[in-house]
PDB file of N, CA and C in Angstrom:
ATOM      1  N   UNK A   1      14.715 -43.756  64.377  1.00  0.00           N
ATOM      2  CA  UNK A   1      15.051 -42.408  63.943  1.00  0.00           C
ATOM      3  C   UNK A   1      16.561 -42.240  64.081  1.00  0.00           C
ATOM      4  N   UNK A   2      17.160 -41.852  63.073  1.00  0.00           N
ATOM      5  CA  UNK A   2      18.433 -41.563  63.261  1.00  0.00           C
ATOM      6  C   UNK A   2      18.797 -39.644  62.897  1.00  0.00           C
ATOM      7  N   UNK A   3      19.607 -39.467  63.697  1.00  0.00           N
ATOM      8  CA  UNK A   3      20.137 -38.138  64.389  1.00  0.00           C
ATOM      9  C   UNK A   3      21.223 -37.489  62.933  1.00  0.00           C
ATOM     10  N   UNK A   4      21.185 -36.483  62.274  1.00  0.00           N
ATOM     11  CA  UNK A   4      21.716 -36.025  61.438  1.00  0.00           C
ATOM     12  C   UNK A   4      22.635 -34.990  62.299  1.00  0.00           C
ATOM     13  N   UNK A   5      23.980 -34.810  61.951  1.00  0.00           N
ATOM     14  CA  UNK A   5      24.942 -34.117  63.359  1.00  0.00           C
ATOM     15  C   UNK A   5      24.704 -32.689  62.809  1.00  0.00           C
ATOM     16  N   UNK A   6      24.559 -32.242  64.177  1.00  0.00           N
ATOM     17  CA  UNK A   6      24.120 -30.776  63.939  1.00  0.00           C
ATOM     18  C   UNK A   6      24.217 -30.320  66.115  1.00  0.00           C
ATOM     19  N   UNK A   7      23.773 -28.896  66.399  1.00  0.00           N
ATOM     20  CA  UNK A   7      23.657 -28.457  67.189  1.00  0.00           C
ATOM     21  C   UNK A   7      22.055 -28.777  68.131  1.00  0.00           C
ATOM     22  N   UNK A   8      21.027 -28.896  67.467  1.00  0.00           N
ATOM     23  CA  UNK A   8      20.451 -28.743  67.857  1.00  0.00           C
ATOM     24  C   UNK A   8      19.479 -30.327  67.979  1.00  0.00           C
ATOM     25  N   UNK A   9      20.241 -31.572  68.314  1.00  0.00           N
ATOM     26  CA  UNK A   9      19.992 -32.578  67.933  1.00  0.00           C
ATOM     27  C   UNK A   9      20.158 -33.502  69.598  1.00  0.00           C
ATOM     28  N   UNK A  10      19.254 -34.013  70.034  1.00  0.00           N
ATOM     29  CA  UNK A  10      19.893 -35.140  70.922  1.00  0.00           C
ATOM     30  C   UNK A  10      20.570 -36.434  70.810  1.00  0.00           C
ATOM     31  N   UNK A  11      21.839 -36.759  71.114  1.00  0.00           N
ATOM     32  CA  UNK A  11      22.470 -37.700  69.919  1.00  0.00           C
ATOM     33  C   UNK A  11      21.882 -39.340  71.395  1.00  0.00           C
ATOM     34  N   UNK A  12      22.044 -40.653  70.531  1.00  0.00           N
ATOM     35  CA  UNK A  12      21.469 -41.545  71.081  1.00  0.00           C
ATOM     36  C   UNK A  12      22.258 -41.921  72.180  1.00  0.00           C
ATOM     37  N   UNK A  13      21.852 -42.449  73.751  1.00  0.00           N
ATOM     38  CA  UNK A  13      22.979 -42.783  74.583  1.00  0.00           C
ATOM     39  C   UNK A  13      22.570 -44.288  74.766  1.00  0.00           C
ATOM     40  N   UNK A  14      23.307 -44.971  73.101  1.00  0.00           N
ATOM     41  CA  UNK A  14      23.805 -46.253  72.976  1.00  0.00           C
ATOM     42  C   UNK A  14      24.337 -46.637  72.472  1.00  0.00           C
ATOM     43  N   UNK A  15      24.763 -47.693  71.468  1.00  0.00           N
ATOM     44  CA  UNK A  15      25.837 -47.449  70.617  1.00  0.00           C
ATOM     45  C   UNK A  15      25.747 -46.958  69.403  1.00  0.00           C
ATOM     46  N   UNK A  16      24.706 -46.932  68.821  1.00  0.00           N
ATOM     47  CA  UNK A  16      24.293 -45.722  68.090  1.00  0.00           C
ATOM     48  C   UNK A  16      24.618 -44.670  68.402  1.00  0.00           C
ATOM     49  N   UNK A  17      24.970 -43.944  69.695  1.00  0.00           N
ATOM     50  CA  UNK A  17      25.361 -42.662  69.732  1.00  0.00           C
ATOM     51  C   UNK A  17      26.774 -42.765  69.781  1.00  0.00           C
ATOM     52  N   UNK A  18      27.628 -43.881  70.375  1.00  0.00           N
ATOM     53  CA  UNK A  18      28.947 -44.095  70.740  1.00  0.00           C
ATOM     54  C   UNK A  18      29.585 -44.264  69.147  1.00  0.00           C
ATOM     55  N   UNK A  19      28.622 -44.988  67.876  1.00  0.00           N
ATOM     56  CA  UNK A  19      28.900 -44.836  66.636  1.00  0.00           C
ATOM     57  C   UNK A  19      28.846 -43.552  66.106  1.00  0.00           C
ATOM     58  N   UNK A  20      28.414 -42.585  66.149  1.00  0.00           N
ATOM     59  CA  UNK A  20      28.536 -41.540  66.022  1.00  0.00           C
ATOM     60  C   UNK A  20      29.851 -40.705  66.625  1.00  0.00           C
ATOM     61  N   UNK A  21      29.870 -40.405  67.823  1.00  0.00           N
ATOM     62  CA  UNK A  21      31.197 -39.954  68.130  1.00  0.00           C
ATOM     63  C   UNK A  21      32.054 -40.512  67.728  1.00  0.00           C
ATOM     64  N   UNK A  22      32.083 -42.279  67.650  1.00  0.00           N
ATOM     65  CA  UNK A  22      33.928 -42.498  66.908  1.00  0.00           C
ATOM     66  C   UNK A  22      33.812 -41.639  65.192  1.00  0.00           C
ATOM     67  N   UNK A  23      32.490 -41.947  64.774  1.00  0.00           N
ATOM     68  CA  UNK A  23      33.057 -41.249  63.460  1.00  0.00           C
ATOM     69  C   UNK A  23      33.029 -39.775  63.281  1.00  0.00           C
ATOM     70  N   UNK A  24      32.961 -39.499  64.305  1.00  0.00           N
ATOM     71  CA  UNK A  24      32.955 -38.100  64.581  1.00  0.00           C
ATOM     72  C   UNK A  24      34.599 -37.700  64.491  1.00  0.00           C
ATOM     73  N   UNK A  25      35.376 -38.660  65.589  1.00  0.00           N
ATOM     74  CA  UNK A  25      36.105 -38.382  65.973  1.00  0.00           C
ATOM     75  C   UNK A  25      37.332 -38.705  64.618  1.00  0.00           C
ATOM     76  N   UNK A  26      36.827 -39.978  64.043  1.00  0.00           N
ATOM     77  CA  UNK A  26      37.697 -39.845  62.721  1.00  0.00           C
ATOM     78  C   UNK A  26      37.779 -38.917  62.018  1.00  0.00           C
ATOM     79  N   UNK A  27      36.705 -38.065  62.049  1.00  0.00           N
ATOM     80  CA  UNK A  27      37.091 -37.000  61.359  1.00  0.00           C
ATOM     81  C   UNK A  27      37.592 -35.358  61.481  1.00  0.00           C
ATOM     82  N   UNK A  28      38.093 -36.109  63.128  1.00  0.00           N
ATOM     83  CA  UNK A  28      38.674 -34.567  63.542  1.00  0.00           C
ATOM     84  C   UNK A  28      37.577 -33.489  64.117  1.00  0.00           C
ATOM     85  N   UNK A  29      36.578 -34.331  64.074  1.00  0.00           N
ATOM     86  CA  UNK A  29      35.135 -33.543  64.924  1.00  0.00           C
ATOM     87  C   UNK A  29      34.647 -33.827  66.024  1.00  0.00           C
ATOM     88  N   UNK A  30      34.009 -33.414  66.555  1.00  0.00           N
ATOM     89  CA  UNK A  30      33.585 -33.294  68.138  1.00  0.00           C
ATOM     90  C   UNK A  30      31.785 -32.903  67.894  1.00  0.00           C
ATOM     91  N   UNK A  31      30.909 -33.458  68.514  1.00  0.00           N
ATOM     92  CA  UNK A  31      29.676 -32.884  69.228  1.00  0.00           C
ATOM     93  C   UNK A  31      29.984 -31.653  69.328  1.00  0.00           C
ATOM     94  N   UNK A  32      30.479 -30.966  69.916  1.00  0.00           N
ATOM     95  CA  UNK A  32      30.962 -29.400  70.452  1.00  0.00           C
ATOM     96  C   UNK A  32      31.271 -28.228  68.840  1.00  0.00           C
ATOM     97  N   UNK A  33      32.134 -29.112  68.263  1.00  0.00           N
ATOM     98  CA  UNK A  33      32.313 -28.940  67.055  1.00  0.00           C
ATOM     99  C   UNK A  33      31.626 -28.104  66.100  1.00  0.00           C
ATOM    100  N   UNK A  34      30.530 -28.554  66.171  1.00  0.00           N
ATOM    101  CA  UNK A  34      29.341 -27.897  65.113  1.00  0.00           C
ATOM    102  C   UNK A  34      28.471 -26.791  66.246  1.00  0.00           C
ATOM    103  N   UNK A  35      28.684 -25.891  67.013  1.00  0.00           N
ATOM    104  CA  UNK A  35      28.225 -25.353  68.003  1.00  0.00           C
ATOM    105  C   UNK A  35      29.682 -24.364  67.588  1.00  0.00           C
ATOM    106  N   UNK A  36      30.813 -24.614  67.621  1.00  0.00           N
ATOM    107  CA  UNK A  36      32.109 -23.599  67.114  1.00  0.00           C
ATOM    108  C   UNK A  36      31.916 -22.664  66.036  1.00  0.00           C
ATOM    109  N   UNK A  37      31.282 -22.998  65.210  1.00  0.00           N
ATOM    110  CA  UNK A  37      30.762 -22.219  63.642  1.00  0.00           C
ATOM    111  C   UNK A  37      30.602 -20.974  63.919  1.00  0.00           C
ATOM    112  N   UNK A  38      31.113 -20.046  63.614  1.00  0.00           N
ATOM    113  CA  UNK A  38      30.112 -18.745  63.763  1.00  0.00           C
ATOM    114  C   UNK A  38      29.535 -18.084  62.605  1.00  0.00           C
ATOM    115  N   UNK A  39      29.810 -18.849  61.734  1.00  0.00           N
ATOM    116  CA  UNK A  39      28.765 -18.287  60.512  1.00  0.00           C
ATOM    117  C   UNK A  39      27.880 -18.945  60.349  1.00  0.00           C
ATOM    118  N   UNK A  40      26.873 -17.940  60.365  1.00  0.00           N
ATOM    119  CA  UNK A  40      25.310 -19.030  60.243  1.00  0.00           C
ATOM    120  C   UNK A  40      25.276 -19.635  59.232  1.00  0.00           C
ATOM    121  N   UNK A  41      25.347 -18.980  58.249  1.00  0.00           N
ATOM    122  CA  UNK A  41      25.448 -20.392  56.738  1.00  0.00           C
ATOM    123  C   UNK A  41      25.913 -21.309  56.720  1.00  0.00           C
ATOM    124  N   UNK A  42      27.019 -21.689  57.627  1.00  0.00           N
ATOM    125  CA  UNK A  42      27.693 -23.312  57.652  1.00  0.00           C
ATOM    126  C   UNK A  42      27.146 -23.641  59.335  1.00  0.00           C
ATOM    127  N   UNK A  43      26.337 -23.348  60.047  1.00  0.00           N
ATOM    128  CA  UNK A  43      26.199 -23.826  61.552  1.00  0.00           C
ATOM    129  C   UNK A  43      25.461 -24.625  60.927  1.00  0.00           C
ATOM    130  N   UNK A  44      25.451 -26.105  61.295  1.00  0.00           N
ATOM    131  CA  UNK A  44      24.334 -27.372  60.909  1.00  0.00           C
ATOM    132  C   UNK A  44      23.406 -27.708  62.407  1.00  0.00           C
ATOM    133  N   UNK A  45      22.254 -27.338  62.473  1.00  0.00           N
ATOM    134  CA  UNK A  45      21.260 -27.499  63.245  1.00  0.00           C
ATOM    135  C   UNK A  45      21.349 -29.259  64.089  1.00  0.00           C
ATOM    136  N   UNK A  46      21.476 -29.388  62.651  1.00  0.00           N
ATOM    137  CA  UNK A  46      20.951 -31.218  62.830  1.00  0.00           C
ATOM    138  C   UNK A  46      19.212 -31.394  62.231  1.00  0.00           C
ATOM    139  N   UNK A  47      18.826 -32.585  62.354  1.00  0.00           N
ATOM    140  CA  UNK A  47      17.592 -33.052  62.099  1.00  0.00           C
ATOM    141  C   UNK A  47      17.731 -34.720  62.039  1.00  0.00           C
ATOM    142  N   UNK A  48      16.676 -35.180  62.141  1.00  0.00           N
ATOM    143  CA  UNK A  48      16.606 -36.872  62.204  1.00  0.00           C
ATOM    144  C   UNK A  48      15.952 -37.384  61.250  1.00  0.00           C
ATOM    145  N   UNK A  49      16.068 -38.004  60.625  1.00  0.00           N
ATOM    146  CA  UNK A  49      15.582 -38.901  59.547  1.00  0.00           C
ATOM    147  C   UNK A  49      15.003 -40.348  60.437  1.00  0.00           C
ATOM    148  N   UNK A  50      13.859 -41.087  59.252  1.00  0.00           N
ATOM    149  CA  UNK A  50      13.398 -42.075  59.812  1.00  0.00           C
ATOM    150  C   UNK A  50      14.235 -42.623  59.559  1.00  0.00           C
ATOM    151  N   UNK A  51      14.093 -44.057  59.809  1.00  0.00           N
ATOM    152  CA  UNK A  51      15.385 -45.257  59.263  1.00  0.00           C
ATOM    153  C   UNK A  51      13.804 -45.765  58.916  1.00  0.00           C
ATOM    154  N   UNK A  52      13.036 -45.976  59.196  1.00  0.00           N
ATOM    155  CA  UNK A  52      11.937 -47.246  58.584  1.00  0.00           C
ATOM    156  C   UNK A  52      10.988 -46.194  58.363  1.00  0.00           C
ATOM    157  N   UNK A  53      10.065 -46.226  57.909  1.00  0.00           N
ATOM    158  CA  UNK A  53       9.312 -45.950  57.412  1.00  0.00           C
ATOM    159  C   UNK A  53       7.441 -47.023  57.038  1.00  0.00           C
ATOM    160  N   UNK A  54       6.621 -46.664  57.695  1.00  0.00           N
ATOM    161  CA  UNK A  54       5.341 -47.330  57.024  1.00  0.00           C
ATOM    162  C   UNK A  54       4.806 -47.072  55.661  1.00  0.00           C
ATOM    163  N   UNK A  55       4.851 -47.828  54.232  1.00  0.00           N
ATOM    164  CA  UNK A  55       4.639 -47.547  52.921  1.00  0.00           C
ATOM    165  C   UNK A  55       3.395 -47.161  53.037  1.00  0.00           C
ATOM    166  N   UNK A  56       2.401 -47.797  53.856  1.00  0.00           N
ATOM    167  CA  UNK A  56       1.077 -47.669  53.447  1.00  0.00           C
ATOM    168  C   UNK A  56       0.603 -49.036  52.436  1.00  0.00           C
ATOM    169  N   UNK A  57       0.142 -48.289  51.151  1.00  0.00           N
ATOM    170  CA  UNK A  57      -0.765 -48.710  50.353  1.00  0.00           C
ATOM    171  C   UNK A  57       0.170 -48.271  49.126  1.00  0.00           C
ATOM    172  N   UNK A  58       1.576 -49.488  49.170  1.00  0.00           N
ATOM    173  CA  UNK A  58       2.221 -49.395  48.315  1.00  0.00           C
ATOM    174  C   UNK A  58       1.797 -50.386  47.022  1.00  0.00           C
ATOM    175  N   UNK A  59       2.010 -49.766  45.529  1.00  0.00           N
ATOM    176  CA  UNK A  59       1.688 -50.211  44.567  1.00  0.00           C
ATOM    177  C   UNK A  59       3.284 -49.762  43.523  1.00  0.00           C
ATOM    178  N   UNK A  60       3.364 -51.046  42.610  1.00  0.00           N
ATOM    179  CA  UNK A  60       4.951 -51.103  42.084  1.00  0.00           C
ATOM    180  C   UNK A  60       4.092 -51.920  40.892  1.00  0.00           C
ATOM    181  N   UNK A  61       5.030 -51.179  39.661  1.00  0.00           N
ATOM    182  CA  UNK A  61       5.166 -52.641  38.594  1.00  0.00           C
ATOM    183  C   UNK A  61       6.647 -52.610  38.275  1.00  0.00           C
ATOM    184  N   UNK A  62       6.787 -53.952  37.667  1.00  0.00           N
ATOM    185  CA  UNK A  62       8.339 -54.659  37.225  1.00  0.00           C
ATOM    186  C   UNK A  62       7.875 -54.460  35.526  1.00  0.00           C
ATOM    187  N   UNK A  63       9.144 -53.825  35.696  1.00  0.00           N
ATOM    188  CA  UNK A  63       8.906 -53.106  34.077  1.00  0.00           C
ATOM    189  C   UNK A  63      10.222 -53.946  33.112  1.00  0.00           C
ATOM    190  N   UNK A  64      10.285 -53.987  31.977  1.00  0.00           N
ATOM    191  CA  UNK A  64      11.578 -54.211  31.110  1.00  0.00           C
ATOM    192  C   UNK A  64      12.405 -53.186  30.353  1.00  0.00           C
ATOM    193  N   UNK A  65      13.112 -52.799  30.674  1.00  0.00           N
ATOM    194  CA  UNK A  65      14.294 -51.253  30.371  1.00  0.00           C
ATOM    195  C   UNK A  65      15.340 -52.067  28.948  1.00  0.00           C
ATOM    196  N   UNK A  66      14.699 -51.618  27.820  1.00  0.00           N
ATOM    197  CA  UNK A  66      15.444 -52.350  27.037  1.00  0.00           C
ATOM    198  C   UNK A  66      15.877 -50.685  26.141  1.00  0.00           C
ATOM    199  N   UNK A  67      15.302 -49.477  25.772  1.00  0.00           N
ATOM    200  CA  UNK A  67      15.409 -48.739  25.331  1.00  0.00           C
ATOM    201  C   UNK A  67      15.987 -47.444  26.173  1.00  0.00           C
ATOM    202  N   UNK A  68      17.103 -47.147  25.721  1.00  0.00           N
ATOM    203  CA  UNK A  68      17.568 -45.494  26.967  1.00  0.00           C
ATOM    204  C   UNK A  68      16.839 -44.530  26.582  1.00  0.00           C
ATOM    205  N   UNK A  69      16.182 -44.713  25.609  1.00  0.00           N
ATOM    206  CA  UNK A  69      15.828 -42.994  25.364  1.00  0.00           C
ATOM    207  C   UNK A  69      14.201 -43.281  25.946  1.00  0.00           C
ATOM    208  N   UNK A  70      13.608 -44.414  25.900  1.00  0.00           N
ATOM    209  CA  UNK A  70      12.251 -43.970  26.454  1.00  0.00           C
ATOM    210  C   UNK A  70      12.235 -44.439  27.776  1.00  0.00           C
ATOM    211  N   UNK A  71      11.338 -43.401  28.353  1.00  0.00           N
ATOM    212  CA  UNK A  71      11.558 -42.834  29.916  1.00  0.00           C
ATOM    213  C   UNK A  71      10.598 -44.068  30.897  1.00  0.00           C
ATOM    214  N   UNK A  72      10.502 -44.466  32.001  1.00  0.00           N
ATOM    215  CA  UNK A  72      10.188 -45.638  32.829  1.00  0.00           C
ATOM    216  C   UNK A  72       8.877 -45.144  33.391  1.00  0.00           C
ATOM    217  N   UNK A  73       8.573 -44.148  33.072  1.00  0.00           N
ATOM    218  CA  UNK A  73       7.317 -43.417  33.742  1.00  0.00           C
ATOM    219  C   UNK A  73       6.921 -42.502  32.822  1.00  0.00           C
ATOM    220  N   UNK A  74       5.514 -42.108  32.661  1.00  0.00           N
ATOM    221  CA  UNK A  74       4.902 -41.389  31.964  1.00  0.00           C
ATOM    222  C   UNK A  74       4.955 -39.808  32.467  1.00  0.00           C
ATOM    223  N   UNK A  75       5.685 -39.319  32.007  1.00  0.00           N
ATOM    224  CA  UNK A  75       5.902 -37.718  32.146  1.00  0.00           C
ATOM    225  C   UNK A  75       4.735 -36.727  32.512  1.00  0.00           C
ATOM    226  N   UNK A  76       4.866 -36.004  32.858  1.00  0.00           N
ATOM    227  CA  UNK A  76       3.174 -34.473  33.084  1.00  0.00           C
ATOM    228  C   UNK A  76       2.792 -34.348  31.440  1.00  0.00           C
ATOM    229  N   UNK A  77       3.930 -34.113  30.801  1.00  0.00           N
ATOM    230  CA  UNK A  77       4.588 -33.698  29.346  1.00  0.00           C
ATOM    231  C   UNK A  77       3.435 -34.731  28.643  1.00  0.00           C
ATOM    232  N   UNK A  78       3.939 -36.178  28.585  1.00  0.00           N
ATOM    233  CA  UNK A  78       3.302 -36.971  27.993  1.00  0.00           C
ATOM    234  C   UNK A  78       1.613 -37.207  28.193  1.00  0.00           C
ATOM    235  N   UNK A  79       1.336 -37.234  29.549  1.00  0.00           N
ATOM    236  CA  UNK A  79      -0.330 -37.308  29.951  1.00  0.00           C
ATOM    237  C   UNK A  79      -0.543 -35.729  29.179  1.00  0.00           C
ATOM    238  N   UNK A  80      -0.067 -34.594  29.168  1.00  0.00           N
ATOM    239  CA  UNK A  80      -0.743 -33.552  28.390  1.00  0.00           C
ATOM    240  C   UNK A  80      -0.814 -34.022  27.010  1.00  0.00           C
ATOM    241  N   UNK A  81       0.059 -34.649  26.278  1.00  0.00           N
ATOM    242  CA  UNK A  81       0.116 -34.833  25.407  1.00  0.00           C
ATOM    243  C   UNK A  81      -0.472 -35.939  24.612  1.00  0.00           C
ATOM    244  N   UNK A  82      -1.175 -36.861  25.398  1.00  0.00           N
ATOM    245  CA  UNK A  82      -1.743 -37.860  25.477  1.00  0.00           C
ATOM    246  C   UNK A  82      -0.565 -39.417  24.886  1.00  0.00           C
ATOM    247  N   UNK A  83       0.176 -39.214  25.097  1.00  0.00           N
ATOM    248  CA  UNK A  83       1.277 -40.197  24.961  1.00  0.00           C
ATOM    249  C   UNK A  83       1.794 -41.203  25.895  1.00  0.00           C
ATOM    250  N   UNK A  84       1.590 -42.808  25.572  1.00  0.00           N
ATOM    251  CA  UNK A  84       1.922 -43.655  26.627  1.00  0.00           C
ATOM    252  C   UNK A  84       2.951 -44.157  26.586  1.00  0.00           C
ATOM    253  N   UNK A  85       3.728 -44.551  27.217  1.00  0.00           N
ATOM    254  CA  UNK A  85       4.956 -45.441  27.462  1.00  0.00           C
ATOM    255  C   UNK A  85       4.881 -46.712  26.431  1.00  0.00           C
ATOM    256  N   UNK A  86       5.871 -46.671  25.706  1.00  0.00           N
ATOM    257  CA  UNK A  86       5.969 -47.603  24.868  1.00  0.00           C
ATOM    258  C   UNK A  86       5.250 -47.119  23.705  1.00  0.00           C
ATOM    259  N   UNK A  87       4.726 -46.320  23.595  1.00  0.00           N
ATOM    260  CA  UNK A  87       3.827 -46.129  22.257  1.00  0.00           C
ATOM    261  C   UNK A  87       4.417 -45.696  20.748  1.00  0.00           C
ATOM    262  N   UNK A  88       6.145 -45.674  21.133  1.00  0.00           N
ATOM    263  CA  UNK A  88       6.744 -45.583  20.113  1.00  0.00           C
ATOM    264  C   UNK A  88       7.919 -46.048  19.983  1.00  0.00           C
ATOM    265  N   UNK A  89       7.077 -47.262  19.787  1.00  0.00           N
ATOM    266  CA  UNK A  89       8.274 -48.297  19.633  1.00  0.00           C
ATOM    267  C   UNK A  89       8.400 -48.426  17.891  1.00  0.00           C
ATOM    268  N   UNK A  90       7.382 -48.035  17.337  1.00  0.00           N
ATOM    269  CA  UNK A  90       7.528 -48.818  16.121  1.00  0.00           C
ATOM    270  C   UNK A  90       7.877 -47.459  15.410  1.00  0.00           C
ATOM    271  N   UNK A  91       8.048 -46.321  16.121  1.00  0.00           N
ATOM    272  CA  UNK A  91       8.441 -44.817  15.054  1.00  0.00           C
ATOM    273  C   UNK A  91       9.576 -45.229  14.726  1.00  0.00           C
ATOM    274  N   UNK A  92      10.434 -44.212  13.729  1.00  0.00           N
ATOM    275  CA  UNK A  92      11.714 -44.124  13.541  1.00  0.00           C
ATOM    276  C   UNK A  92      12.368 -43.375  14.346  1.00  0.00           C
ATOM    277  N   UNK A  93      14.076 -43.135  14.782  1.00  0.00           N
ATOM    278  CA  UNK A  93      14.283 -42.721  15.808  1.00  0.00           C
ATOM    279  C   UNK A  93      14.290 -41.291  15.634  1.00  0.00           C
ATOM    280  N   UNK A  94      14.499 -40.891  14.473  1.00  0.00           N
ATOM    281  CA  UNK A  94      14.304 -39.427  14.405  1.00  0.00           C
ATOM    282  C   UNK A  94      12.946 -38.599  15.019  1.00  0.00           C
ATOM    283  N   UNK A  95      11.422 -39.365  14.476  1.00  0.00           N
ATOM    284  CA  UNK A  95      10.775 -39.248  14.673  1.00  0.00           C
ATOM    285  C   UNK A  95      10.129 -39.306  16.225  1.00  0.00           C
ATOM    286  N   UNK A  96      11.232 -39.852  17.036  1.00  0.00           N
ATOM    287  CA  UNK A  96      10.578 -40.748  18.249  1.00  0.00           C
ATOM    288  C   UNK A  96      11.435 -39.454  19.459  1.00  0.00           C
ATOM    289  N   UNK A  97      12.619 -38.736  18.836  1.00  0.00           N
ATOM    290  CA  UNK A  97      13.213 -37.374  19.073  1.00  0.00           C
ATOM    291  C   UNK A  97      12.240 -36.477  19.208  1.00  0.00           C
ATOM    292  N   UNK A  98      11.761 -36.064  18.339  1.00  0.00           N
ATOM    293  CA  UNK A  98      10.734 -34.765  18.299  1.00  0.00           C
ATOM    294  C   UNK A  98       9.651 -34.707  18.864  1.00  0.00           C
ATOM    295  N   UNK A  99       9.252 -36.088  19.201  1.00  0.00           N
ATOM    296  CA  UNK A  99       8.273 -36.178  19.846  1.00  0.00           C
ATOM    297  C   UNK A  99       8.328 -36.185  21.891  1.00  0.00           C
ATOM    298  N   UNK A 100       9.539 -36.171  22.124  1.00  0.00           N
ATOM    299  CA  UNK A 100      10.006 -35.676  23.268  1.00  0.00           C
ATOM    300  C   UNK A 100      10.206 -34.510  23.276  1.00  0.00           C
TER     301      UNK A 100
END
C-alpha cells in the first residue's frame, strides 16, 4: 500500500517513508505542510492506493489496431444497436461515419 500525501495519512517508517520526505522536501514541502492549508478545498486528507493488486479471474484478448476510427471494444451504443467490432470493414467510409 502506498500513502498518497495528505493530513490524515500514516506515512511508512522505512525508506519508503524517508522517500517520501526527500521528495517532499524537493519540493519545498513538509509532512506539516499539508496540515498549514486553511482552506478546506485545497487541505489534502491523503489516502493509500494498492501498489499490487489480486486480478482474480482475469480474461484479455490481443487484438490488431489497424483502423483509428473503429473502436477496440464494443460500445453500450453498439450492443444496443446490435453492431460488432469489425463488422464494417467492408462499408464505405462515409457510410461507416453515420453509423457511429
Amino acid at each position: 500500500v502506498l500513502p498518497l500525501a495528505g493530513t490524515k495519512i500514516q506515512y511508512p517508517e522505512n525508506e519508503c517513508g524517508s522517500m517520501y520526505e526527500k521528495l517532499l522536501q524537493e519540493l519545498g514541502l513538509s509532512k506539516e505542510s499539508f496540515a498549514n492549508v486553511k482552506d478546506r478545498e485545497l487541505k489534502l486528507g491523503g489516502d493509500y492506493r494498492k501498489l499490487v493488486c489480486d486480478l482474480g479471474d482475469l480474461q484479455f484478448d490481443v487484438m490488431e489496431y489497424s483502423d483509428p476510427i473503429e473502436p477496440l471494444m464494443q460500445t453500450d451504443l453498439m450492443k444496443i444497436n446490435d453492431l460488432q467490432i469489425g463488422a464494417d470493414k467492408d462499408c464505405p467510409p462515409d457510410e461507416k461515419k453515420e453509423r457511429l
